[in-house]
PDB file of C-alpha atoms in Angstrom:
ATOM      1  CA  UNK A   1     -46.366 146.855   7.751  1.00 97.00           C
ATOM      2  CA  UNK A   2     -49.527 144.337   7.817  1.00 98.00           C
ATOM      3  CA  UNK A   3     -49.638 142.477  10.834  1.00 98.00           C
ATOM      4  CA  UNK A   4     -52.467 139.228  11.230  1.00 98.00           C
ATOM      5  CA  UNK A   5     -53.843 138.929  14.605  1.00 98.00           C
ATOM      6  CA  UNK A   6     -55.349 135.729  15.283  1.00 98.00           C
ATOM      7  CA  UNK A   7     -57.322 135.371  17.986  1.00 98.00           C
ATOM      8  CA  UNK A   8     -59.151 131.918  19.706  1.00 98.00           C
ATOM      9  CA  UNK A   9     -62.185 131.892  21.923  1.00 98.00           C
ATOM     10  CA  UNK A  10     -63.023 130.061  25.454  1.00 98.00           C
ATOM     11  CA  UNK A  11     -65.232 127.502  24.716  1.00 96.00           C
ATOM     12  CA  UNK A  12     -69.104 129.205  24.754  1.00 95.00           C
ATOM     13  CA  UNK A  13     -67.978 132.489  24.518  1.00 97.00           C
ATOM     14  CA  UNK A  14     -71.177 133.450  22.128  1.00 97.00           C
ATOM     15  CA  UNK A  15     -72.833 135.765  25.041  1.00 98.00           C
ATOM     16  CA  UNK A  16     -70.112 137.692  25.944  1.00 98.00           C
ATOM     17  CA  UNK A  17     -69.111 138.299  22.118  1.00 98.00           C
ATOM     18  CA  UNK A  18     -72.379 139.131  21.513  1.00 97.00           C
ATOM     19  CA  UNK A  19     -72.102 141.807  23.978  1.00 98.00           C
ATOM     20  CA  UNK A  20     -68.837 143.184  23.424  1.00 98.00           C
ATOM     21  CA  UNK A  21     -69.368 142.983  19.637  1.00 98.00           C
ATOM     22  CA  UNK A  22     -70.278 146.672  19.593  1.00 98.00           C
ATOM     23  CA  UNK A  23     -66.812 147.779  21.108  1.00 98.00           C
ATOM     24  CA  UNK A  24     -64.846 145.541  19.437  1.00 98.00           C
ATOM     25  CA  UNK A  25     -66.480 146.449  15.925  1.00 98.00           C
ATOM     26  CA  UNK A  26     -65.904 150.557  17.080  1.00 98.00           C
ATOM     27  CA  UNK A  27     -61.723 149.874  17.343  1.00 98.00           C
ATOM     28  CA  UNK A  28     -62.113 147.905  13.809  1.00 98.00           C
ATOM     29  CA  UNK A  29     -64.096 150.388  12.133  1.00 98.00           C
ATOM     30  CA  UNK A  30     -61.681 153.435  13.720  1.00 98.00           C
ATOM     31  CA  UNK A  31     -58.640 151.534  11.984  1.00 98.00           C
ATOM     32  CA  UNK A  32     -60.884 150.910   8.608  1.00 98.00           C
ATOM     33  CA  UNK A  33     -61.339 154.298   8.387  1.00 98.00           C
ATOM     34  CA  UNK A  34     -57.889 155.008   8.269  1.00 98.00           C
ATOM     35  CA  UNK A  35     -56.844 152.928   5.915  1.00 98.00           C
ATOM     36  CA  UNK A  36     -55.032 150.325   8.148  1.00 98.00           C
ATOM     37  CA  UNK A  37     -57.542 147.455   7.720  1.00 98.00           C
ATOM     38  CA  UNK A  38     -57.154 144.866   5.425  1.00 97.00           C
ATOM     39  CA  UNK A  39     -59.930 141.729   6.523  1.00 98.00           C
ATOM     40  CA  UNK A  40     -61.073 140.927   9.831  1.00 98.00           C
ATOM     41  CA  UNK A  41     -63.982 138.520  11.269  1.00 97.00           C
ATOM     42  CA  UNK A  42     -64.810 135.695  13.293  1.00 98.00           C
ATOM     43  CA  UNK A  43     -63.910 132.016  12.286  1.00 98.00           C
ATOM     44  CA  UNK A  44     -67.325 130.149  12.881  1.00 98.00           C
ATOM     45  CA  UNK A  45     -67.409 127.070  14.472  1.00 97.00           C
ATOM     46  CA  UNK A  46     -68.905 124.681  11.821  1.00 97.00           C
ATOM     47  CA  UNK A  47     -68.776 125.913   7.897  1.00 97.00           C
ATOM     48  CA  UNK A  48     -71.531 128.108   8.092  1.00 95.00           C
ATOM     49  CA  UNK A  49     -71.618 131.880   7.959  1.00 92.00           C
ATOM     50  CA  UNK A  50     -74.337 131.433  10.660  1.00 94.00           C
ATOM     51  CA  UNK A  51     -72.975 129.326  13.104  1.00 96.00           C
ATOM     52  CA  UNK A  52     -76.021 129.626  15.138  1.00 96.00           C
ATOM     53  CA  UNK A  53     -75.321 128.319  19.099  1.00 95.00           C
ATOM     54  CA  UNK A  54     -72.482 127.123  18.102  1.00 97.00           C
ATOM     55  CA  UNK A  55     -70.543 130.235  17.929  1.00 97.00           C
ATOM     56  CA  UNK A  56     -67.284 131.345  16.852  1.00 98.00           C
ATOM     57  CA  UNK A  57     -63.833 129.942  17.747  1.00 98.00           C
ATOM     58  CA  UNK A  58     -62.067 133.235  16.990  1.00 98.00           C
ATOM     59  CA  UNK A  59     -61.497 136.394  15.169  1.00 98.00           C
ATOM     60  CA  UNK A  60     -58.833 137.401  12.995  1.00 98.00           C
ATOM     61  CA  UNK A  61     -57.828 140.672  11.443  1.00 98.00           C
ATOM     62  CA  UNK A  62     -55.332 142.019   9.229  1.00 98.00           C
ATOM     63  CA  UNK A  63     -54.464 145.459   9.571  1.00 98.00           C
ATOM     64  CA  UNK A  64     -51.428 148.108   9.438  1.00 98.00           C
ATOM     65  CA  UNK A  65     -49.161 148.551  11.823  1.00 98.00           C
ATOM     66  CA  UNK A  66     -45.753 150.532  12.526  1.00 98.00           C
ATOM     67  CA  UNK A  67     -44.361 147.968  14.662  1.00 98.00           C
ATOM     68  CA  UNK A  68     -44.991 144.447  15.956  1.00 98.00           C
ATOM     69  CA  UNK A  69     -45.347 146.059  19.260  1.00 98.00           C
ATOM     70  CA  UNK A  70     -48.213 148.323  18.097  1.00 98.00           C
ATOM     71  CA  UNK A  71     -50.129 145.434  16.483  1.00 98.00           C
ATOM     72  CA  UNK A  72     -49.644 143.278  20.101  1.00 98.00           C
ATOM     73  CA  UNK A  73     -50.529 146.140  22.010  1.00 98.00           C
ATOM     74  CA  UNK A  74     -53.716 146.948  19.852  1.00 98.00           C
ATOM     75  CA  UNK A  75     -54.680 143.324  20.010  1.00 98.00           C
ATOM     76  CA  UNK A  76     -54.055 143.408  23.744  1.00 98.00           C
ATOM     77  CA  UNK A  77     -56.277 146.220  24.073  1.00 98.00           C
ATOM     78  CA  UNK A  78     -59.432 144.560  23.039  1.00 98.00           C
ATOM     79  CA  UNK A  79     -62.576 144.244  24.661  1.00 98.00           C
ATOM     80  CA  UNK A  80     -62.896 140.552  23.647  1.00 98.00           C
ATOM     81  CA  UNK A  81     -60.181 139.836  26.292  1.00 98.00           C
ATOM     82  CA  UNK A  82     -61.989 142.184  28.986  1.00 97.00           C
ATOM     83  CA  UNK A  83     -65.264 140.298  28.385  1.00 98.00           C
ATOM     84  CA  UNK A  84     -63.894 136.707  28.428  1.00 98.00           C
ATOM     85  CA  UNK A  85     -63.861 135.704  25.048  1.00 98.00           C
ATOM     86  CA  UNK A  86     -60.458 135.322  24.252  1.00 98.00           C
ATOM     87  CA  UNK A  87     -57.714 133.029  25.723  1.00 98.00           C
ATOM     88  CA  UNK A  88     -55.384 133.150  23.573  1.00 98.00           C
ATOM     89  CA  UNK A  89     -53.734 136.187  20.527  1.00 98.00           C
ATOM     90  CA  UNK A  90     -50.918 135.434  18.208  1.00 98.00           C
ATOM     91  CA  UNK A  91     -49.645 138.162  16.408  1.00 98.00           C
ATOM     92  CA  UNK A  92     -47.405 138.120  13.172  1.00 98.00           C
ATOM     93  CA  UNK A  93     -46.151 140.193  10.268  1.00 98.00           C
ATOM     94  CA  UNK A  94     -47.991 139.457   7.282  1.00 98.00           C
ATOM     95  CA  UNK A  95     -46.913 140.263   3.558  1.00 97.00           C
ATOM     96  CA  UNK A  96     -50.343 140.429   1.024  1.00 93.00           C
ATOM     97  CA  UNK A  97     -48.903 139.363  -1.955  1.00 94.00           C
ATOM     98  CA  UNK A  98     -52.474 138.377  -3.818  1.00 90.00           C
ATOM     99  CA  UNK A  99     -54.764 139.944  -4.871  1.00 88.00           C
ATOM    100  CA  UNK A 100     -52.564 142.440  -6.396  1.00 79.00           C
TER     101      UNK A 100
END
């Protein structure tokens, strides 16, 4: 089943995403090539794609799961949370209905 993991950032967070960003892009990119990865990215802070300074406010991905407990526990696992950039992770089922 598709789970959506949204995540939200600590307030000025950019430094430590920037430096996690390569381990945290390695555990997308190992589920991508799998198959299990619908979307994921960051949610700027302003409507720009390049938020500049002002960073990101948090990430969310959509991805394949066998149970909730495997999405929480793969969401848990990230280095985001390690590095400080996350305080908070709320993980649901998700149906994709559209596009079909």
């Amino acid at each position: 089943m598709w789970f959506v993991i949204f995540a939200e950032d600590h307030e000025n967070s950019l430094d430590a995403r920037k430096q996690a960003r390569p381990d945290h892009l390695a555990r997308l990119n190992a589920l991508q090539q799998d198959g299990r990865l619908l979307v994921a990215g960051p949610c700027p802070a302003i409507a720009e794609k390049d938020p500049g300074l002002l960073g990101f406010t948090g990430s969310v991905v959509i991805a394949e799961f066998e149970s909730l407990q495997q999405a929480q526990q793969w969401a848990d696992e990230d280095p985001y949370w390690a590095a400080g950039v996350y305080k908070k992770a709320t993980v649901k089922p998700f149906n994709a209905v559209l596009p079909n």
